[in-house]
Amino acid sequence: MGQHAILSPSGASRWLACTPSARLEQAFPDKAGAAAAEGTLAHSLGEVLIKQKLKLLKKNDAKGYMNSIENECKDKGFDFAPMLEHAENYAVFVLEQYAEAQAHTKDALIFLEQKLNLTDWVPEGFGTGDVVIIADNTLTIIDLKYGKGVKVTAWQNKQMMLYSLGALREFSFLYDIDKIRMTIYQPRLDSISSFEILVSDLQQWAADELIPKAKLAFDGEGEFVPGLHCQFCKAGAVCKVRAEYNLELAKHEFANPALLNDNEVSDILKRAKMFTDWLGTVEDYALAEAVNNGKHWPEFKLVEGRSIRKYLDEITVAAKVVESGYSDEQIYKKSLLGIGDMEKLIGKKVFADVLGPFIIKPPGKPTLVHESDKRPAINSSEAAKVEFAGVEIDE
């Protein structure tokens, strides 16, 4: 297992908000699961494809690496075909950004999986930038996010800001760099977001916020601050401050919502996601402890959950039913592939070219979000017409 920084760039949004969490996390094991393993393979595949397009890898060598990645995907149950398509598109995007830099600066440079030293700002800090492009005036950082559980944006992204500082430290002697462009490429959520910042503003942020908070975090000092960042904390399930914050909602648990004032309802809405995330984290932790470590929780016991019947051998079952006088047409369903599976089968480009005119995307179900959400607000009366279309209401 590779070395892991105490104050990792990937966790910066958490330890900058809640400085004691970094040291608290050290008491808990890493929980890198299948999603992390899949992401690592996607990164490796993207790197191979970029290097091949840049002629930094011979065709046979690239093919060998790709075969190895494909075999590992099969071993771990990951779908290689869409990963390859996403990695291809990512490689094309990176090369487009590099070509843009070269158009501005003939001798622009590109670095892949670049090790970055962050010790000027973060004690023992280091990280790895997926793609760093250096040109006159502008430094570009590109980060591939293969996950699809949480959409990550580049706007004031703390991980990317740390990478930017490290890249400046490493390469600013090559060109006069005034601004930094940070881009997060998240293909499985069809998201490419960018954020630009002046070098002077980045350095000011580092001096005013990063350095003092990183010192507090490294020393295990400061105050615990609950928030959405808690969902990524290894100590989140048993953190008392997080529990106390979320349990404040219990006072509203049995209240009639009509009796709450508008501000109270808004306060509950703001905390709702943090509350449900916290409950899920505690439940997952308690179950894992009971299953893996034999932990007994007061007033609770471990039992078998509900299960559904399944065929032991589908081929044998089909043969037996046919022997009983039923036809294949009767025992097998034939249906058109869903949109996602069809797109996987024929590829995104062919799908868009051939089936694009025949795909519709109806309006989504109305949902309440915080006003900071980037989606435009909808007219509530129009939304009601869509939501309750066809429903008769007694006057």
CSV table of C-alpha atoms in Angstrom, one decimal:
chain,number,residue,atom,x,y,z
A,1,MET,CA,0.0,0.0,0.0
A,2,GLY,CA,1.3,3.4,-0.9
A,3,GLN,CA,2.2,6.1,1.6
A,4,HIS,CA,-0.7,8.2,2.8
A,5,ALA,CA,-0.4,11.8,4.0
A,6,ILE,CA,-1.9,12.6,7.4
A,7,LEU,CA,-3.3,15.8,5.8
A,8,SER,CA,-4.2,14.3,2.4
A,9,PRO,CA,-5.3,16.7,-0.4
A,10,SER,CA,-8.3,14.5,-1.0
A,11,GLY,CA,-9.5,15.1,2.6
A,12,ALA,CA,-8.6,18.8,2.6
A,13,SER,CA,-12.3,20.0,2.5
A,14,ARG,CA,-12.8,18.0,5.7
A,15,TRP,CA,-9.7,18.8,7.8
A,16,LEU,CA,-9.8,22.5,6.8
A,17,ALA,CA,-13.4,22.7,8.2
A,18,CYS,CA,-12.8,20.4,11.2
A,19,THR,CA,-9.1,20.5,12.1
A,20,PRO,CA,-9.1,17.8,14.8
A,21,SER,CA,-10.6,15.2,12.5
A,22,ALA,CA,-7.3,14.4,10.8
A,23,ARG,CA,-5.7,13.0,13.9
A,24,LEU,CA,-8.9,11.4,15.1
A,25,GLU,CA,-9.1,9.5,11.9
A,26,GLN,CA,-5.8,7.8,12.5
A,27,ALA,CA,-7.5,5.5,15.1
A,28,PHE,CA,-9.6,4.0,12.3
A,29,PRO,CA,-8.6,1.7,9.5
A,30,ASP,CA,-8.8,2.8,5.8
A,31,LYS,CA,-12.1,1.7,4.2
A,32,ALA,CA,-11.0,1.8,0.6
A,33,GLY,CA,-13.5,-0.4,-1.1
A,34,ALA,CA,-14.5,-1.5,-4.6
A,35,ALA,CA,-15.2,2.1,-5.8
A,36,ALA,CA,-11.7,3.2,-4.9
A,37,ALA,CA,-10.2,0.1,-6.6
A,38,GLU,CA,-12.3,0.8,-9.7
A,39,GLY,CA,-11.2,4.4,-9.7
A,40,THR,CA,-7.5,3.4,-9.5
A,41,LEU,CA,-7.9,1.2,-12.6
A,42,ALA,CA,-9.7,4.0,-14.5
A,43,HIS,CA,-6.9,6.4,-13.7
A,44,SER,CA,-4.3,3.8,-14.9
A,45,LEU,CA,-6.2,3.3,-18.1
A,46,GLY,CA,-6.5,7.0,-18.7
A,47,GLU,CA,-2.8,7.5,-18.1
A,48,VAL,CA,-1.9,4.7,-20.6
A,49,LEU,CA,-4.2,6.1,-23.3
A,50,ILE,CA,-2.8,9.6,-22.9
A,51,LYS,CA,0.8,8.3,-23.0
A,52,GLN,CA,0.0,6.3,-26.1
A,53,LYS,CA,-1.5,9.4,-27.9
A,54,LEU,CA,1.5,11.4,-26.9
A,55,LYS,CA,3.8,8.6,-28.2
A,56,LEU,CA,5.3,8.1,-24.8
A,57,LEU,CA,4.3,4.5,-25.0
A,58,LYS,CA,4.8,2.0,-27.8
A,59,LYS,CA,1.6,0.5,-29.2
A,60,ASN,CA,2.5,-3.0,-28.0
A,61,ASP,CA,3.4,-1.8,-24.5
A,62,ALA,CA,0.2,0.2,-24.2
A,63,LYS,CA,-1.8,-2.9,-25.4
A,64,GLY,CA,-0.1,-5.0,-22.7
A,65,TYR,CA,-1.0,-2.5,-20.0
A,66,MET,CA,-4.6,-2.3,-21.2
A,67,ASN,CA,-4.9,-6.1,-21.3
A,68,SER,CA,-3.6,-6.2,-17.7
A,69,ILE,CA,-6.2,-3.6,-16.6
A,70,GLU,CA,-9.0,-5.5,-18.4
A,71,ASN,CA,-8.0,-8.7,-16.7
A,72,GLU,CA,-8.0,-7.0,-13.3
A,73,CYS,CA,-11.4,-5.5,-14.0
A,74,LYS,CA,-12.7,-9.0,-14.8
A,75,ASP,CA,-11.2,-10.4,-11.6
A,76,LYS,CA,-12.8,-7.7,-9.5
A,77,GLY,CA,-16.2,-7.6,-11.3
A,78,PHE,CA,-15.8,-4.2,-12.9
A,79,ASP,CA,-17.2,-3.4,-16.4
A,80,PHE,CA,-14.2,-2.7,-18.6
A,81,ALA,CA,-16.1,-1.6,-21.8
A,82,PRO,CA,-17.6,1.6,-20.4
A,83,MET,CA,-14.4,2.3,-18.4
A,84,LEU,CA,-12.4,2.1,-21.7
A,85,GLU,CA,-14.9,4.5,-23.4
A,86,HIS,CA,-14.7,7.0,-20.5
A,87,ALA,CA,-10.9,6.8,-20.4
A,88,GLU,CA,-10.8,7.3,-24.2
A,89,ASN,CA,-12.9,10.5,-23.9
A,90,TYR,CA,-10.9,11.6,-20.9
A,91,ALA,CA,-7.6,11.2,-22.9
A,92,VAL,CA,-9.1,13.2,-25.8
A,93,PHE,CA,-10.1,15.9,-23.4
A,94,VAL,CA,-6.7,16.1,-21.9
A,95,LEU,CA,-5.0,16.3,-25.3
A,96,GLU,CA,-7.4,19.0,-26.3
A,97,GLN,CA,-6.4,21.1,-23.3
A,98,TYR,CA,-2.7,20.4,-24.0
A,99,ALA,CA,-3.2,21.5,-27.7
A,100,GLU,CA,-4.8,24.7,-26.5
A,101,ALA,CA,-1.8,25.4,-24.2
A,102,GLN,CA,0.6,24.7,-27.1
A,103,ALA,CA,-1.3,27.1,-29.3
A,104,HIS,CA,-0.6,29.8,-26.8
A,105,THR,CA,2.9,28.6,-25.8
A,106,LYS,CA,4.8,26.4,-28.3
A,107,ASP,CA,6.9,24.7,-25.7
A,108,ALA,CA,4.1,24.0,-23.3
A,109,LEU,CA,4.7,21.0,-21.1
A,110,ILE,CA,2.5,18.2,-19.8
A,111,PHE,CA,3.1,15.9,-16.8
A,112,LEU,CA,1.1,12.9,-15.8
A,113,GLU,CA,0.7,11.4,-12.3
A,114,GLN,CA,3.0,14.2,-11.1
A,115,LYS,CA,4.2,14.0,-7.5
A,116,LEU,CA,3.6,17.3,-5.7
A,117,ASN,CA,5.4,18.5,-2.6
A,118,LEU,CA,3.1,20.5,-0.3
A,119,THR,CA,5.3,20.9,2.7
A,120,ASP,CA,5.6,24.7,2.3
A,121,TRP,CA,2.0,24.9,3.4
A,122,VAL,CA,1.0,21.5,4.9
A,123,PRO,CA,3.2,19.6,7.4
A,124,GLU,CA,4.4,16.4,5.7
A,125,GLY,CA,2.0,17.2,2.8
A,126,PHE,CA,2.2,15.6,-0.6
A,127,GLY,CA,-0.1,14.6,-3.4
A,128,THR,CA,-0.3,13.4,-7.0
A,129,GLY,CA,-1.8,15.5,-9.8
A,130,ASP,CA,-3.4,13.5,-12.6
A,131,VAL,CA,-2.5,16.0,-15.2
A,132,VAL,CA,-0.4,19.2,-15.0
A,133,ILE,CA,0.0,21.4,-18.0
A,134,ILE,CA,2.5,24.3,-17.9
A,135,ALA,CA,2.3,27.2,-20.3
A,136,ASP,CA,3.2,30.9,-20.2
A,137,ASN,CA,0.7,32.7,-18.0
A,138,THR,CA,-1.5,29.7,-17.2
A,139,LEU,CA,-1.0,26.5,-15.2
A,140,THR,CA,-3.7,23.8,-15.8
A,141,ILE,CA,-4.6,21.1,-13.4
A,142,ILE,CA,-6.9,18.3,-14.5
A,143,ASP,CA,-8.3,15.7,-12.1
A,144,LEU,CA,-10.2,12.5,-13.1
A,145,LYS,CA,-13.0,11.5,-10.8
A,146,TYR,CA,-14.4,8.1,-11.8
A,147,GLY,CA,-16.9,7.9,-8.9
A,148,LYS,CA,-20.6,8.5,-9.5
A,149,GLY,CA,-21.9,8.7,-6.0
A,150,VAL,CA,-21.2,12.4,-5.3
A,151,LYS,CA,-20.8,15.1,-8.0
A,152,VAL,CA,-17.6,17.0,-7.4
A,153,THR,CA,-17.1,20.5,-8.7
A,154,ALA,CA,-13.9,22.5,-9.3
A,155,TRP,CA,-15.2,25.7,-7.8
A,156,GLN,CA,-12.9,26.5,-4.9
A,157,ASN,CA,-12.1,22.8,-4.6
A,158,LYS,CA,-9.6,22.5,-1.8
A,159,GLN,CA,-7.9,19.4,-3.2
A,160,MET,CA,-7.3,21.1,-6.5
A,161,MET,CA,-6.1,24.3,-4.8
A,162,LEU,CA,-3.5,22.3,-2.9
A,163,TYR,CA,-2.4,20.5,-6.1
A,164,SER,CA,-2.1,24.0,-7.7
A,165,LEU,CA,0.2,25.2,-5.0
A,166,GLY,CA,2.3,22.1,-5.3
A,167,ALA,CA,2.5,22.5,-9.1
A,168,LEU,CA,3.5,26.2,-8.7
A,169,ARG,CA,6.3,25.2,-6.3
A,170,GLU,CA,7.5,22.6,-8.8
A,171,PHE,CA,7.2,24.5,-12.1
A,172,SER,CA,6.8,28.2,-11.7
A,173,PHE,CA,10.5,28.7,-12.6
A,174,LEU,CA,9.7,27.6,-16.2
A,175,TYR,CA,7.2,30.3,-17.1
A,176,ASP,CA,5.6,33.4,-15.7
A,177,ILE,CA,2.3,32.0,-14.4
A,178,ASP,CA,-0.4,34.5,-13.4
A,179,LYS,CA,-3.5,32.2,-13.2
A,180,ILE,CA,-4.4,28.6,-12.6
A,181,ARG,CA,-7.2,26.7,-14.3
A,182,MET,CA,-8.5,23.7,-12.3
A,183,THR,CA,-10.7,21.1,-14.1
A,184,ILE,CA,-12.5,18.1,-12.6
A,185,TYR,CA,-13.5,15.5,-15.2
A,186,GLN,CA,-16.2,13.2,-13.9
A,187,PRO,CA,-17.4,11.1,-16.9
A,188,ARG,CA,-20.0,8.9,-15.2
A,189,LEU,CA,-21.9,11.9,-14.1
A,190,ASP,CA,-21.4,13.7,-17.5
A,191,SER,CA,-19.7,16.5,-15.6
A,192,ILE,CA,-16.7,18.7,-16.5
A,193,SER,CA,-16.3,21.7,-14.3
A,194,SER,CA,-13.5,24.3,-14.2
A,195,PHE,CA,-12.5,27.1,-11.9
A,196,GLU,CA,-9.8,29.8,-12.5
A,197,ILE,CA,-8.0,31.7,-9.8
A,198,LEU,CA,-5.2,34.2,-9.9
A,199,VAL,CA,-1.9,33.0,-8.4
A,200,SER,CA,-1.9,36.0,-6.1
A,201,ASP,CA,-5.3,35.1,-4.7
A,202,LEU,CA,-4.3,31.4,-4.3
A,203,GLN,CA,-1.2,32.4,-2.4
A,204,GLN,CA,-3.3,34.8,-0.2
A,205,TRP,CA,-5.7,31.9,0.6
A,206,ALA,CA,-2.7,29.7,1.5
A,207,ALA,CA,-1.3,32.3,3.9
A,208,ASP,CA,-4.6,33.3,5.5
A,209,GLU,CA,-6.3,30.0,5.8
A,210,LEU,CA,-4.4,26.9,4.6
A,211,ILE,CA,-1.2,27.3,6.6
A,212,PRO,CA,-2.7,28.1,10.0
A,213,LYS,CA,-5.4,25.5,9.7
A,214,ALA,CA,-3.0,22.8,8.4
A,215,LYS,CA,-0.8,23.4,11.5
A,216,LEU,CA,-3.9,23.0,13.8
A,217,ALA,CA,-4.9,19.9,12.0
A,218,PHE,CA,-1.4,18.3,12.1
A,219,ASP,CA,-1.2,19.0,15.8
A,220,GLY,CA,-4.7,17.6,16.4
A,221,GLU,CA,-5.9,20.9,17.7
A,222,GLY,CA,-8.9,23.3,17.0
A,223,GLU,CA,-12.6,22.7,17.3
A,224,PHE,CA,-14.7,19.9,15.9
A,225,VAL,CA,-17.1,21.4,13.4
A,226,PRO,CA,-20.0,19.2,12.0
A,227,GLY,CA,-21.1,19.6,8.5
A,228,LEU,CA,-21.6,17.8,5.2
A,229,HIS,CA,-17.8,17.0,5.2
A,230,CYS,CA,-18.5,14.5,8.0
A,231,GLN,CA,-19.8,11.9,5.5
A,232,PHE,CA,-16.2,11.3,4.4
A,233,CYS,CA,-14.7,11.1,7.9
A,234,LYS,CA,-13.6,7.7,9.1
A,235,ALA,CA,-14.5,8.7,12.7
A,236,GLY,CA,-17.9,10.0,11.6
A,237,ALA,CA,-20.0,7.1,13.0
A,238,VAL,CA,-18.8,7.6,16.5
A,239,CYS,CA,-18.0,11.4,16.7
A,240,LYS,CA,-19.9,12.9,19.6
A,241,VAL,CA,-19.9,16.4,18.3
A,242,ARG,CA,-21.5,15.2,15.0
A,243,ALA,CA,-24.0,13.1,17.0
A,244,GLU,CA,-25.0,16.1,19.3
A,245,TYR,CA,-25.4,18.3,16.3
A,246,ASN,CA,-27.7,15.9,14.5
A,247,LEU,CA,-29.7,14.9,17.6
A,248,GLU,CA,-30.8,18.5,18.0
A,249,LEU,CA,-33.3,17.6,15.3
A,250,ALA,CA,-35.0,15.1,17.6
A,251,LYS,CA,-36.9,18.0,19.3
A,252,HIS,CA,-38.9,18.3,16.1
A,253,GLU,CA,-39.3,14.6,15.6
A,254,PHE,CA,-43.0,14.3,16.7
A,255,ALA,CA,-44.0,17.9,16.0
A,256,ASN,CA,-46.7,18.7,13.5
A,257,PRO,CA,-44.9,20.5,10.7
A,258,ALA,CA,-47.7,23.0,10.4
A,259,LEU,CA,-46.9,24.2,13.9
A,260,LEU,CA,-43.3,25.0,13.0
A,261,ASN,CA,-42.4,28.5,11.7
A,262,ASP,CA,-40.8,29.0,8.3
A,263,ASN,CA,-37.3,29.4,9.8
A,264,GLU,CA,-37.6,26.2,11.8
A,265,VAL,CA,-38.7,24.2,8.7
A,266,SER,CA,-35.8,25.7,6.7
A,267,ASP,CA,-33.3,24.8,9.5
A,268,ILE,CA,-34.6,21.2,9.4
A,269,LEU,CA,-34.3,21.1,5.6
A,270,LYS,CA,-30.7,22.4,5.8
A,271,ARG,CA,-29.8,19.6,8.2
A,272,ALA,CA,-31.8,16.8,6.7
A,273,LYS,CA,-29.0,15.4,4.5
A,274,MET,CA,-26.5,15.6,7.3
A,275,PHE,CA,-28.9,13.9,9.6
A,276,THR,CA,-29.7,11.0,7.2
A,277,ASP,CA,-26.1,10.6,6.3
A,278,TRP,CA,-25.2,10.4,10.0
A,279,LEU,CA,-27.9,7.8,10.7
A,280,GLY,CA,-26.7,5.7,7.7
A,281,THR,CA,-23.0,6.0,8.9
A,282,VAL,CA,-23.9,4.9,12.4
A,283,GLU,CA,-26.0,1.9,11.2
A,284,ASP,CA,-23.3,0.8,8.8
A,285,TYR,CA,-20.7,1.0,11.6
A,286,ALA,CA,-22.8,-0.9,14.1
A,287,LEU,CA,-23.6,-3.6,11.6
A,288,ALA,CA,-19.9,-4.0,10.5
A,289,GLU,CA,-18.8,-4.2,14.2
A,290,ALA,CA,-21.4,-6.9,14.9
A,291,VAL,CA,-20.7,-9.0,11.8
A,292,ASN,CA,-16.9,-8.6,11.7
A,293,ASN,CA,-16.0,-8.3,15.4
A,294,GLY,CA,-18.8,-10.0,17.2
A,295,LYS,CA,-19.8,-6.8,18.9
A,296,HIS,CA,-23.0,-7.0,21.0
A,297,TRP,CA,-25.0,-3.7,21.1
A,298,PRO,CA,-27.4,-3.3,24.1
A,299,GLU,CA,-31.0,-4.1,23.1
A,300,PHE,CA,-30.0,-5.3,19.6
A,301,LYS,CA,-29.2,-8.6,18.1
A,302,LEU,CA,-27.8,-9.8,14.7
A,303,VAL,CA,-30.3,-11.8,12.6
A,304,GLU,CA,-30.7,-12.9,9.0
A,305,GLY,CA,-32.3,-10.3,6.8
A,306,ARG,CA,-35.0,-10.9,4.3
A,307,SER,CA,-34.0,-12.8,1.2
A,308,ILE,CA,-35.7,-13.7,-2.1
A,309,ARG,CA,-35.9,-17.1,-3.8
A,310,LYS,CA,-33.7,-17.7,-6.7
A,311,TYR,CA,-33.0,-20.5,-9.1
A,312,LEU,CA,-30.1,-22.8,-8.3
A,313,ASP,CA,-29.4,-23.5,-12.0
A,314,GLU,CA,-31.3,-21.5,-14.6
A,315,ILE,CA,-30.4,-23.8,-17.5
A,316,THR,CA,-31.6,-26.9,-15.7
A,317,VAL,CA,-34.8,-25.1,-14.6
A,318,ALA,CA,-35.5,-24.0,-18.2
A,319,ALA,CA,-35.0,-27.6,-19.4
A,320,LYS,CA,-37.3,-29.0,-16.8
A,321,VAL,CA,-40.1,-26.5,-17.6
A,322,VAL,CA,-39.8,-27.2,-21.4
A,323,GLU,CA,-40.0,-31.0,-20.6
A,324,SER,CA,-43.2,-30.2,-18.8
A,325,GLY,CA,-44.7,-28.9,-22.1
A,326,TYR,CA,-44.0,-25.2,-22.1
A,327,SER,CA,-42.3,-23.3,-24.9
A,328,ASP,CA,-39.2,-21.0,-24.8
A,329,GLU,CA,-41.5,-18.1,-25.8
A,330,GLN,CA,-43.6,-18.8,-22.6
A,331,ILE,CA,-40.7,-19.0,-20.2
A,332,TYR,CA,-38.4,-16.3,-21.4
A,333,LYS,CA,-39.1,-12.6,-21.6
A,334,LYS,CA,-37.9,-10.5,-24.5
A,335,SER,CA,-37.6,-6.8,-24.0
A,336,LEU,CA,-35.7,-3.9,-25.4
A,337,LEU,CA,-32.5,-3.0,-23.6
A,338,GLY,CA,-32.8,0.0,-21.3
A,339,ILE,CA,-31.2,3.3,-22.3
A,340,GLY,CA,-28.1,2.8,-20.1
A,341,ASP,CA,-27.5,-0.8,-21.3
A,342,MET,CA,-28.1,0.2,-24.9
A,343,GLU,CA,-25.6,3.0,-24.6
A,344,LYS,CA,-23.0,0.6,-23.2
A,345,LEU,CA,-23.7,-1.9,-26.1
A,346,ILE,CA,-23.4,0.5,-29.0
A,347,GLY,CA,-21.2,3.3,-27.5
A,348,LYS,CA,-22.1,6.9,-26.6
A,349,LYS,CA,-21.3,8.3,-30.1
A,350,VAL,CA,-23.3,5.8,-32.1
A,351,PHE,CA,-26.1,6.1,-29.5
A,352,ALA,CA,-26.2,9.9,-29.8
A,353,ASP,CA,-26.0,9.8,-33.7
A,354,VAL,CA,-28.5,7.0,-34.3
A,355,LEU,CA,-30.9,7.2,-31.3
A,356,GLY,CA,-30.5,10.8,-30.2
A,357,PRO,CA,-33.7,12.0,-32.0
A,358,PHE,CA,-35.7,9.2,-30.3
A,359,ILE,CA,-34.7,9.9,-26.7
A,360,ILE,CA,-36.6,12.2,-24.5
A,361,LYS,CA,-35.8,13.4,-20.9
A,362,PRO,CA,-39.0,14.4,-19.1
A,363,PRO,CA,-38.8,17.1,-16.4
A,364,GLY,CA,-37.6,15.8,-13.1
A,365,LYS,CA,-39.8,15.4,-10.0
A,366,PRO,CA,-39.8,18.7,-8.0
A,367,THR,CA,-37.3,18.6,-5.2
A,368,LEU,CA,-36.3,21.2,-2.5
A,369,VAL,CA,-32.6,22.1,-2.4
A,370,HIS,CA,-30.6,24.8,-0.8
A,371,GLU,CA,-30.5,28.1,-2.7
A,372,SER,CA,-26.8,27.6,-3.3
A,373,ASP,CA,-27.6,24.8,-5.8
A,374,LYS,CA,-26.7,25.7,-9.3
A,375,ARG,CA,-30.0,24.4,-10.9
A,376,PRO,CA,-32.5,27.1,-11.8
A,377,ALA,CA,-35.6,27.5,-9.7
A,378,ILE,CA,-38.9,26.2,-11.2
A,379,ASN,CA,-42.4,27.7,-11.0
A,380,SER,CA,-44.1,25.9,-8.1
A,381,SER,CA,-47.6,26.1,-9.7
A,382,GLU,CA,-46.3,24.7,-13.0
A,383,ALA,CA,-44.4,22.0,-11.1
A,384,ALA,CA,-47.6,21.0,-9.3
A,385,LYS,CA,-49.3,20.6,-12.7
A,386,VAL,CA,-46.6,18.2,-13.8
A,387,GLU,CA,-46.4,16.3,-10.5
A,388,PHE,CA,-50.2,15.8,-10.1
A,389,ALA,CA,-51.2,15.5,-13.7
A,390,GLY,CA,-54.2,13.2,-14.0
A,391,VAL,CA,-55.0,13.3,-10.3
A,392,GLU,CA,-58.6,14.4,-9.6
A,393,ILE,CA,-58.9,16.7,-6.6
A,394,ASP,CA,-62.2,17.2,-4.8
A,395,GLU,CA,-63.3,20.8,-4.6
